[in-house]
Short mmCIF file of C-alpha atoms and ligand atoms in Angstrom, two decimals:
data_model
loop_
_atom_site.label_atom_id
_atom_site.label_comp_id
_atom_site.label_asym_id
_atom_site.label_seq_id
_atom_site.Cartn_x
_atom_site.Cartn_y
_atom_site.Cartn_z
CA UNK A 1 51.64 -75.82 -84.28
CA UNK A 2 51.83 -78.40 -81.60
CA UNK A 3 48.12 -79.42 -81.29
CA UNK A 4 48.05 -80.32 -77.68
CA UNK A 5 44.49 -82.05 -76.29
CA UNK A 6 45.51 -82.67 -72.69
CA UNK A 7 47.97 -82.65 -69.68
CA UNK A 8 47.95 -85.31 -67.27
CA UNK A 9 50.28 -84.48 -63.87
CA UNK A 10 50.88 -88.06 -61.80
CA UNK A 11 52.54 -88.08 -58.42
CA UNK A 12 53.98 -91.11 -57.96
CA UNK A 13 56.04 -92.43 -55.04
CA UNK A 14 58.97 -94.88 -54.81
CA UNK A 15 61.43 -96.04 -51.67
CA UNK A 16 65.29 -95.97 -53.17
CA UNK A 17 66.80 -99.07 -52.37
CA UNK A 18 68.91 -97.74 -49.86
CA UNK A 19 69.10 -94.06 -48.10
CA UNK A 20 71.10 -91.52 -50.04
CA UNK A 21 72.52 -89.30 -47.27
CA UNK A 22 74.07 -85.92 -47.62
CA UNK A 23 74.82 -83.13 -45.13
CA UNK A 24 71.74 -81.81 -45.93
CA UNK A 25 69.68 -84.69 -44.72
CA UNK A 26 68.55 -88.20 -46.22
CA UNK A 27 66.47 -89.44 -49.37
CA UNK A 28 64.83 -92.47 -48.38
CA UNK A 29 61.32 -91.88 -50.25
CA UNK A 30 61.11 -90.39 -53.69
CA UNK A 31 58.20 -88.69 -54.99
CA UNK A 32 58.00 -86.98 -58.10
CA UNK A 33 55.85 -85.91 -60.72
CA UNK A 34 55.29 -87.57 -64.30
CA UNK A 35 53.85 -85.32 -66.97
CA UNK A 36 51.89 -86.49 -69.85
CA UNK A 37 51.26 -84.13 -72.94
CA UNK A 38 49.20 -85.75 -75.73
CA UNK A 39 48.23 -83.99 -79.41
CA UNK A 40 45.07 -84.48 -81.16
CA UNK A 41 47.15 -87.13 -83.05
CA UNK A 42 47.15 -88.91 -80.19
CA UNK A 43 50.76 -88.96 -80.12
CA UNK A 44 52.06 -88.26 -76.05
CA UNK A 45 55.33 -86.65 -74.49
CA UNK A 46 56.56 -87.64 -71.08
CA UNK A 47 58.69 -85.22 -68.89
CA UNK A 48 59.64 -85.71 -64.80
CA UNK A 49 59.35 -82.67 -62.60
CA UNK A 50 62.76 -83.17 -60.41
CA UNK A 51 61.90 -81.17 -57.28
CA UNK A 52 61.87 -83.23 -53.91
CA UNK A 53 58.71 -83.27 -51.31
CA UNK A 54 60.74 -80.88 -49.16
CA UNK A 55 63.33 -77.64 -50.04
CA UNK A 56 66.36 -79.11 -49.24
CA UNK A 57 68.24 -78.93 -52.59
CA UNK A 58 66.50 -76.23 -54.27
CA UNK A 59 63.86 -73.99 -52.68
CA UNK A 60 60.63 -76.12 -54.90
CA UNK A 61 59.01 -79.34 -53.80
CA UNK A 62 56.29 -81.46 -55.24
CA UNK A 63 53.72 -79.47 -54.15
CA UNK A 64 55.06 -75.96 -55.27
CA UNK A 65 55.36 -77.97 -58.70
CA UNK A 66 52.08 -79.02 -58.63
CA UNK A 67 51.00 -75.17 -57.99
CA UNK A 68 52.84 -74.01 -60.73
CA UNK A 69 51.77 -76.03 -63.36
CA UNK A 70 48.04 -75.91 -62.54
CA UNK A 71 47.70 -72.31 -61.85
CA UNK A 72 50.10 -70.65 -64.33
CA UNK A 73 52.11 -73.36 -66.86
CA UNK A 74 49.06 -75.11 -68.47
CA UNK A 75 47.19 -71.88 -68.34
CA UNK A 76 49.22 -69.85 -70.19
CA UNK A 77 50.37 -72.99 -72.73
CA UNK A 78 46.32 -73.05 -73.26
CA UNK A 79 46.20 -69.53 -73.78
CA UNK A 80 49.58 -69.94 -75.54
CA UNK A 81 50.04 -72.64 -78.21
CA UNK A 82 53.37 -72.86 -79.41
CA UNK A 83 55.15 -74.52 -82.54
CA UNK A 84 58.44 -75.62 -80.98
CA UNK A 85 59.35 -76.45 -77.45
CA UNK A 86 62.17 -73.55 -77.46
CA UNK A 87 59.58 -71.18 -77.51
CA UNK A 88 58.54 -72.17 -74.16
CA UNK A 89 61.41 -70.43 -71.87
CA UNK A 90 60.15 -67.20 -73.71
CA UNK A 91 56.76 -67.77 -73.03
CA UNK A 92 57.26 -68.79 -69.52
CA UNK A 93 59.83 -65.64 -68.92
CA UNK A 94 56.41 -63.58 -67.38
CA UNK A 95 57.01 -66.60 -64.42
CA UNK A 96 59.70 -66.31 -62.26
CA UNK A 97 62.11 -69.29 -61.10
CA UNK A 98 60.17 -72.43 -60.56
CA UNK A 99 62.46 -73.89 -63.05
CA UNK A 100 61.70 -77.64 -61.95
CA UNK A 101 58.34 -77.32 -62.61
CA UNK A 102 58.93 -75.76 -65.83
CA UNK A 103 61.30 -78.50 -66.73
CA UNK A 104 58.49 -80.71 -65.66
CA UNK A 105 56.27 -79.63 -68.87
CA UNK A 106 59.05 -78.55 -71.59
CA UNK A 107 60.88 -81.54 -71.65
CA UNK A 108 57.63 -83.79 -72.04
CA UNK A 109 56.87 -81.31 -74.94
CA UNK A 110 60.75 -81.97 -76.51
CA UNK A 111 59.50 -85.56 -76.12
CA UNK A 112 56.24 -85.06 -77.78
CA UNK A 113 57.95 -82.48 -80.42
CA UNK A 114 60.68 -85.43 -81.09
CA UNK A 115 58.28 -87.94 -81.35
CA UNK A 116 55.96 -86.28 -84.21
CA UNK A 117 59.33 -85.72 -86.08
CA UNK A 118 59.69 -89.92 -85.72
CA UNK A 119 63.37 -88.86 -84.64
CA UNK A 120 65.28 -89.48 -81.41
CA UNK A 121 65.16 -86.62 -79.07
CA UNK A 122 69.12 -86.85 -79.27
CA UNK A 123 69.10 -86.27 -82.60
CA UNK A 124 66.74 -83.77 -82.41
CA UNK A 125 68.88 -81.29 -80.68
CA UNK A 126 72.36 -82.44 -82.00
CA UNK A 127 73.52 -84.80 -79.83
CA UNK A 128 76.37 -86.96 -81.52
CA UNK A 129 77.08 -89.66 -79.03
CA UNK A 130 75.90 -93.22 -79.49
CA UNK A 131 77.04 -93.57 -76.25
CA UNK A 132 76.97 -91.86 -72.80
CA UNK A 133 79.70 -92.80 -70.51
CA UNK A 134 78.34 -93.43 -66.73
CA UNK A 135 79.04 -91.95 -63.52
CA UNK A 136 77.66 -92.73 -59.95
CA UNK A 137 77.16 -91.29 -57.24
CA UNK A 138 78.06 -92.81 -53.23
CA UNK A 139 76.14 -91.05 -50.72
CA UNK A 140 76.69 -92.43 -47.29
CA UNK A 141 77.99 -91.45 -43.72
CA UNK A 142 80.58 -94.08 -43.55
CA UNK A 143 84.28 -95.26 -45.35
CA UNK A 144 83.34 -98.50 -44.62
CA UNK A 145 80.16 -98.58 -46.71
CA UNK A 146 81.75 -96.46 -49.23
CA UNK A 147 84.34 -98.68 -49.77
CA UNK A 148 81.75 -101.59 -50.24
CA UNK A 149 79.86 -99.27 -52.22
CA UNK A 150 82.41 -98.31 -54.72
CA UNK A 151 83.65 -101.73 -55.25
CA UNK A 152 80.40 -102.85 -56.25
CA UNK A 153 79.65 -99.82 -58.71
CA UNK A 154 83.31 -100.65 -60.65
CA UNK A 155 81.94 -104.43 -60.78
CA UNK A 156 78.94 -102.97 -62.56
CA UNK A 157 81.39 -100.91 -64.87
CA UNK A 158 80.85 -97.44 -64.10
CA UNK A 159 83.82 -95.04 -65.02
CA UNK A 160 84.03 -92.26 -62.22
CA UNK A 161 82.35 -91.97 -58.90
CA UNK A 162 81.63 -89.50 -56.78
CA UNK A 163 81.50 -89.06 -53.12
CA UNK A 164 79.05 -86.93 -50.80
CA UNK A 165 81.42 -84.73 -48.74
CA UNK A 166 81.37 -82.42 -45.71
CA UNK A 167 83.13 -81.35 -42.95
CA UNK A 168 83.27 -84.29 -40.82
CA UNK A 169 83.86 -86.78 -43.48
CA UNK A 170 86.25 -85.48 -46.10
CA UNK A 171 90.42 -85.31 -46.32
CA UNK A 172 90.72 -88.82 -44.20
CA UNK A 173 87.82 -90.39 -45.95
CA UNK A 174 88.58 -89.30 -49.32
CA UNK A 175 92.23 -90.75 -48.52
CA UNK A 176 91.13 -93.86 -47.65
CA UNK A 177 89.29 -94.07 -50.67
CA UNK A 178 92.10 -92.53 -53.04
CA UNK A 179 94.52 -95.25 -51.46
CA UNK A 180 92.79 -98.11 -52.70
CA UNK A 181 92.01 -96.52 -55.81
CA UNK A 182 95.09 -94.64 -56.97
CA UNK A 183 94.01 -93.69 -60.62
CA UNK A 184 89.90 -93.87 -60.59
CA UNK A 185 88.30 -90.92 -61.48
CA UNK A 186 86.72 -89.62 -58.25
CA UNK A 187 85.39 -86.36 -57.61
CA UNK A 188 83.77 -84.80 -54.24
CA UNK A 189 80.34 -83.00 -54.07
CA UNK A 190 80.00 -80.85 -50.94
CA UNK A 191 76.79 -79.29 -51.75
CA UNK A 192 77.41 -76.07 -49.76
CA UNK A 193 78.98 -77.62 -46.87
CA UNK A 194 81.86 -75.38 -46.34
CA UNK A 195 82.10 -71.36 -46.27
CA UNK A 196 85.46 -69.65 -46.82
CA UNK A 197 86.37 -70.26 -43.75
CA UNK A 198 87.11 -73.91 -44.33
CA UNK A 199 89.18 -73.03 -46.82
CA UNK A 200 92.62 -74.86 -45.61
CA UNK A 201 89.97 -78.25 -45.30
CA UNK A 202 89.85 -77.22 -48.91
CA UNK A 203 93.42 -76.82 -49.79
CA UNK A 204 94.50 -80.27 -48.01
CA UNK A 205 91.86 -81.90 -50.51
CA UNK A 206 94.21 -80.49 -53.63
CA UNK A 207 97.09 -83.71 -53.28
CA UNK A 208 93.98 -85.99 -53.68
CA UNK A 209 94.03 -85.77 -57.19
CA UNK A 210 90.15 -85.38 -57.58
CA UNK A 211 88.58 -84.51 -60.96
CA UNK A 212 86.84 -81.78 -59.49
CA UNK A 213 85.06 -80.67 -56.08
CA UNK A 214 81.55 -79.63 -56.63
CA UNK A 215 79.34 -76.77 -55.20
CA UNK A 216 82.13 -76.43 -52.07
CA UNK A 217 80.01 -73.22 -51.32
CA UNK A 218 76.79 -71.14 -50.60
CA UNK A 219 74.30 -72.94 -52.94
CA UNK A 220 73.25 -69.15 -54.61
CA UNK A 221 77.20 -68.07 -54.35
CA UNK A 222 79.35 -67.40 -57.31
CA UNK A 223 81.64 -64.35 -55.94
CA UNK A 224 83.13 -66.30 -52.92
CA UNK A 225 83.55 -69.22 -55.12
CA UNK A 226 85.67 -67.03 -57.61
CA UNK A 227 87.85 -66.49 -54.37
CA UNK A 228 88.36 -70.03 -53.33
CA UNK A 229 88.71 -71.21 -56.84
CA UNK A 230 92.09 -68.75 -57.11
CA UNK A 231 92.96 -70.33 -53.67
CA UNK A 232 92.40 -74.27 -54.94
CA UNK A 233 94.93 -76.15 -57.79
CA UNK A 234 91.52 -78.51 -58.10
CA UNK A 235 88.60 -77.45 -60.54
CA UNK A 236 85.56 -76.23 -58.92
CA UNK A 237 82.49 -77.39 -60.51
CA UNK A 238 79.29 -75.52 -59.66
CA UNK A 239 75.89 -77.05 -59.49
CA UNK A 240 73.10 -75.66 -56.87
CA UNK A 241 74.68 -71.66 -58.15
CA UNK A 242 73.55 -72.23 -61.55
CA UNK A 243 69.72 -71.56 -62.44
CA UNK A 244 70.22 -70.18 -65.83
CA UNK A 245 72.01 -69.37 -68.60
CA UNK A 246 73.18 -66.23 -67.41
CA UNK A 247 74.26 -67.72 -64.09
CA UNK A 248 76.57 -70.13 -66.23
CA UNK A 249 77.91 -66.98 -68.13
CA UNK A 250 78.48 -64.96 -65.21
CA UNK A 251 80.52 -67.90 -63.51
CA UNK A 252 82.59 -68.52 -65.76
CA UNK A 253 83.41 -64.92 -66.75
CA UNK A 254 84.56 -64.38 -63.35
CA UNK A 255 86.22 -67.88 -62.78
CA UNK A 256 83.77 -69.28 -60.21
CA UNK A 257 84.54 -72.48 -61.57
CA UNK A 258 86.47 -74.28 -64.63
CA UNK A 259 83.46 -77.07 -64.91
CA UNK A 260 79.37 -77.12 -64.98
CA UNK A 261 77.05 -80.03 -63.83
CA UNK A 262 73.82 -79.18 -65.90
CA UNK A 263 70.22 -80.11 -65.01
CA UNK A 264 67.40 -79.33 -67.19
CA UNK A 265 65.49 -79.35 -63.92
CA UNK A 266 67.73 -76.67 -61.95
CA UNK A 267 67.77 -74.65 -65.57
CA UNK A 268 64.06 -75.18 -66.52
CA UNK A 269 64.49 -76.82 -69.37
CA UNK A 270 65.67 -78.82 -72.43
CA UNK A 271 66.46 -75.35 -73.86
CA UNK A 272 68.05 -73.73 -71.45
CA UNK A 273 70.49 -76.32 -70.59
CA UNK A 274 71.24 -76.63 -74.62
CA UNK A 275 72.07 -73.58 -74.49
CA UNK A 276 74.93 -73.51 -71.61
CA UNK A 277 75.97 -76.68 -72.56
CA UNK A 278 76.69 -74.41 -76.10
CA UNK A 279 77.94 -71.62 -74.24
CA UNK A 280 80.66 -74.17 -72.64
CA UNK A 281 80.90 -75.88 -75.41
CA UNK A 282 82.30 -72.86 -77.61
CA UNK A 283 84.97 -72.15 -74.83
CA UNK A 284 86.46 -75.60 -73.90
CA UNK A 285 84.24 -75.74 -70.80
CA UNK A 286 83.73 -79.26 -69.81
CA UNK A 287 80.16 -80.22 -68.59
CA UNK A 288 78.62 -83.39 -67.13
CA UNK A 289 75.25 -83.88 -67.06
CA UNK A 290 73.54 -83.93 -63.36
CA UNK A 291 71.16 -86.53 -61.37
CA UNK A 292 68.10 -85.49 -59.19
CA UNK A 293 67.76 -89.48 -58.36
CA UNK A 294 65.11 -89.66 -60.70
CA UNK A 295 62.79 -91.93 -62.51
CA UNK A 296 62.87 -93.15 -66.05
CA UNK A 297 61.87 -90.71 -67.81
CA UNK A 298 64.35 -87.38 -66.38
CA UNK A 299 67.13 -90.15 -66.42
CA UNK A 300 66.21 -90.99 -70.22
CA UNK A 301 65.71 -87.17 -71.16
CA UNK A 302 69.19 -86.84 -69.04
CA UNK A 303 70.71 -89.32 -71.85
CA UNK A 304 69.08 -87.33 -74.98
CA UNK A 305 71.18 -84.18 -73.26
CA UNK A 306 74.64 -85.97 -72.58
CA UNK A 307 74.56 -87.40 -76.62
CA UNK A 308 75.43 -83.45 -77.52
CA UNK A 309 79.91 -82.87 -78.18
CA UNK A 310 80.68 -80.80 -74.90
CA UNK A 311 79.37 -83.65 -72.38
CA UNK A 312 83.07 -84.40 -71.80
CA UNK A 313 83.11 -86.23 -68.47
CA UNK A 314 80.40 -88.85 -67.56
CA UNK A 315 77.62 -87.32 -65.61
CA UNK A 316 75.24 -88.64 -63.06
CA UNK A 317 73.19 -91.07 -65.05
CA UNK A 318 73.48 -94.25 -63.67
CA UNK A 319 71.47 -97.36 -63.91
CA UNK A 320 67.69 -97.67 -63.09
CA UNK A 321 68.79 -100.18 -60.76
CA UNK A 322 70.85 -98.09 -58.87
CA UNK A 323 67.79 -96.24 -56.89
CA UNK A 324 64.58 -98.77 -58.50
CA UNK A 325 63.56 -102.10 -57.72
CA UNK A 326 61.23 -101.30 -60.76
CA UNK A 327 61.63 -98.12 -62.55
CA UNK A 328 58.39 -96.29 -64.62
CA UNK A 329 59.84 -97.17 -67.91
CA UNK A 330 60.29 -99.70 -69.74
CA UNK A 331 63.30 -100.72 -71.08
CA UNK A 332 64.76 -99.93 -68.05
CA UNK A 333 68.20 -98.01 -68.58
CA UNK A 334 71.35 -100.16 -68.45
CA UNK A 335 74.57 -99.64 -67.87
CA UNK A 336 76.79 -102.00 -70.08
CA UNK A 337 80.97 -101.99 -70.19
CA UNK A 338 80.78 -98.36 -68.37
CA UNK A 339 78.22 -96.96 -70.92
CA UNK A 340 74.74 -96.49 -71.79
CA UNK A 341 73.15 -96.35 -75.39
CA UNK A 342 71.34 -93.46 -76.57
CA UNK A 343 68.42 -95.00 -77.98
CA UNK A 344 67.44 -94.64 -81.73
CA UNK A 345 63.71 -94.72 -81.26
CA UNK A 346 61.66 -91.89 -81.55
CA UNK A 347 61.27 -89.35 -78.56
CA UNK A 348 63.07 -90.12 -75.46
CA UNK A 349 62.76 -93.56 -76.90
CA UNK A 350 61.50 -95.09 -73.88
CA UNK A 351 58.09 -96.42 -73.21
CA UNK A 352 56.58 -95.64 -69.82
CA UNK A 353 56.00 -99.07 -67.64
CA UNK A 354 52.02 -98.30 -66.93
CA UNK A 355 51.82 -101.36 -64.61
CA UNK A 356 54.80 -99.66 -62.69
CA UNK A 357 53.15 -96.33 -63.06
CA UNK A 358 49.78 -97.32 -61.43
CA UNK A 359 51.61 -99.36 -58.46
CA UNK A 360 53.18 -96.06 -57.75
CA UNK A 361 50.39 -93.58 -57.93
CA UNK A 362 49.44 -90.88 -55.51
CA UNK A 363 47.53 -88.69 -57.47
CA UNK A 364 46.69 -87.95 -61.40
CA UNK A 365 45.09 -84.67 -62.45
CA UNK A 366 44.09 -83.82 -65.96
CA UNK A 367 43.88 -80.85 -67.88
CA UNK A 368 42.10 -80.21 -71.46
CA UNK A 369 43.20 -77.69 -74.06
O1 LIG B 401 73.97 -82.38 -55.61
O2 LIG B 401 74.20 -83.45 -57.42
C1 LIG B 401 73.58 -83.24 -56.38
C2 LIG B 401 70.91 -85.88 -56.01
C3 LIG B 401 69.86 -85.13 -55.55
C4 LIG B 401 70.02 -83.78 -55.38
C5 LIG B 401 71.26 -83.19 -55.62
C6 LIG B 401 72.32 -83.95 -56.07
C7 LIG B 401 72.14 -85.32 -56.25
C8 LIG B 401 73.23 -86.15 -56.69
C9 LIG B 401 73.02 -87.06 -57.87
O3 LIG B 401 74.32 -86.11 -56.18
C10 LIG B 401 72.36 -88.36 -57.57
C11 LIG B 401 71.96 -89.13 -58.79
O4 LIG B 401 70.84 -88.95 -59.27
O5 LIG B 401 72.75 -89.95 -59.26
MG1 LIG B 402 75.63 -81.61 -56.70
#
């Protein structure tokens, strides 16, 4: 039994370094929400709820979050208790969607259920990588500062980078990049940018030699996706389209795409992801793990996920310095020679940064079990 004593939900709030601009608008702010689960041992799990103050990537924010957690999650975990995190995505079936928020509480108990095992939360669920290889993402509205951009994130050693793309900035700008780059990995995410009637926009993008395009398409599409994909020599990779497990399965069944980005957050969960990542695994499916810009603690639960086989091609987990000044934990993830350790400690096997956590406090509410 996992002997749980109390929930703390903080709201914290952080500027990113710079903007990160997509079609869809621009992340200059990020607010998020750090969940604490301690036992009677004493012993405490950390977990990040990944939604953004407003809908734009997914239809929860913040506040939704917040809602969920206080009014049905915790509730029904007190009424609830559980012996193993998995058990969770059962428990929580009676809730529909509002998978960031419960992401936001599973993964701090995976961290809290590692922890009391004293093993890594990597090795907890199988993960066999000592090392995660690291991809970035360049999110801007201009070739120039992409250029600058890029050149800077291969000084710091990442291995692939990918571009925001849209309409107005895609064949010439990707070709500008491409020609100073000829053999760097470099793929394009659209995220829903284009219908199918963009699809010779689409098409011209195939001599690029890109690694993939992702989520080209409606962000809750997989049937017109199936159609471009036949139309298009490069992978599609789907992101926004899959929630769950069955999403995944039905995608790939009908050829939506030949490669999934996976967040826990988008999926609810540790579990859930595990599982497609096993699903993809078991069929040659490549899959890269996905970035919400996110704080220490998603970003180190992000690493736990990429350690397992089928994490093929490096994901979106780049450096706490690539959003942070400071980040919430402590140490901060690096980014050395292209890669970044899985850590051998217990749990996510980070500590959180409680100075950093305080500085960046909105609100804290606590629940007791
Ligand atoms: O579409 O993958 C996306 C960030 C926020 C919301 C959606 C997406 C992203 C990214 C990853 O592109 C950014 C990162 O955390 O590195
Ligand atoms: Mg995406």
């Amino acid at each position: 039994m996992i002997k749980i004593s109390t929930v703390e939900l903080y709201v914290i709030q952080m500027p990113l370094k710079s903007p990160f601009l997509t079609h869809l608008g621009a992340v200059k702010d990020r607010e998020g929400i750090i969940v604490k689960v301690t036992n009677t041992d004493g012993l405490t799990g950390f977990g990040e709820g990944v939604a953004f103050s407003t809908p734009w990537y997914t239809e929860e924010t913040v506040e939704t979050c917040l809602h969920m957690l206080k009014n049905f999650l915790i509730p029904l975990l007190q009424k609830h208790p559980i012996e193993h995190p998995g058990e969770l995505s059962v428990l929580f079936k009676s809730i529909k969607r509002n998978n960031m928020a419960k992401a936001a509480i599973e993964t701090a108990l995976w961290d809290l259920f590692a922890k009391s095992h004293l093993e890594p939360l990597s090795k907890i669920i199988g993960g066999t990588r000592a090392v995660i290889a690291s991809g970035v993402v360049v999110a801007t509205d201009s070739t120039a500062k992409a250029l600058q951009q890029i050149e800077n994130y291969l000084v710091d050693g990442y291995q692939r980078i990918k571009v925001k793309i849209n309409p107005k900035q895609d064949y010439s700008f990707l070709s500008e990049i491409r020609k100073i780059y000829p053999d760097l990995p470099i793929m394009a995410d659209a995220n829903s940018a284009y219908s199918l009637k963009d699809i010779d926009r689409l098409k011209a993008l195939d001599e690029l030699n890109l690694l993939m395009i992702e989520q080209p398409l409606a962000h809750d599409d997989i049937i017109e996706h199936a159609v471009l994909q036949k139309e298009i020599r490069t992978p599609i990779c789907l992101d926004e389209s899959i929630v769950s497990f069955d999403d995944a399965r039905k995608a790939i069944e009908i050829g939506s795409c030949q490669v999934i980005n996976i967040k826990m957050g988008r999926v609810g969960g540790l579990h859930e992801a595990i599982k497609i990542h096993d699903y993809c695994f078991e069929r040659g499916i490549p899959v890269w793990c996905g970035g919400m810009i996110e704080f220490g603690i998603s970003r180190a639960h992000n690493i736990a996920l990429a350690s397992l086989p089928g994490f093929s091609i490096p994901g979106d987990i780049s450096a706490s310095s690539r959003f942070w000044d400071e980040d919430i934990i402590s140490p901060e993830v690096t980014v050395e020679n292209g890669v970044i350790t899985v850590p051998k400690y217990p749990g996510i096997g980070f500590e959180i940064n409680e100075k950093r956590l305080q500085e960046t406090l909105l609100s804290k509410k606590s629940f007791f079990f």
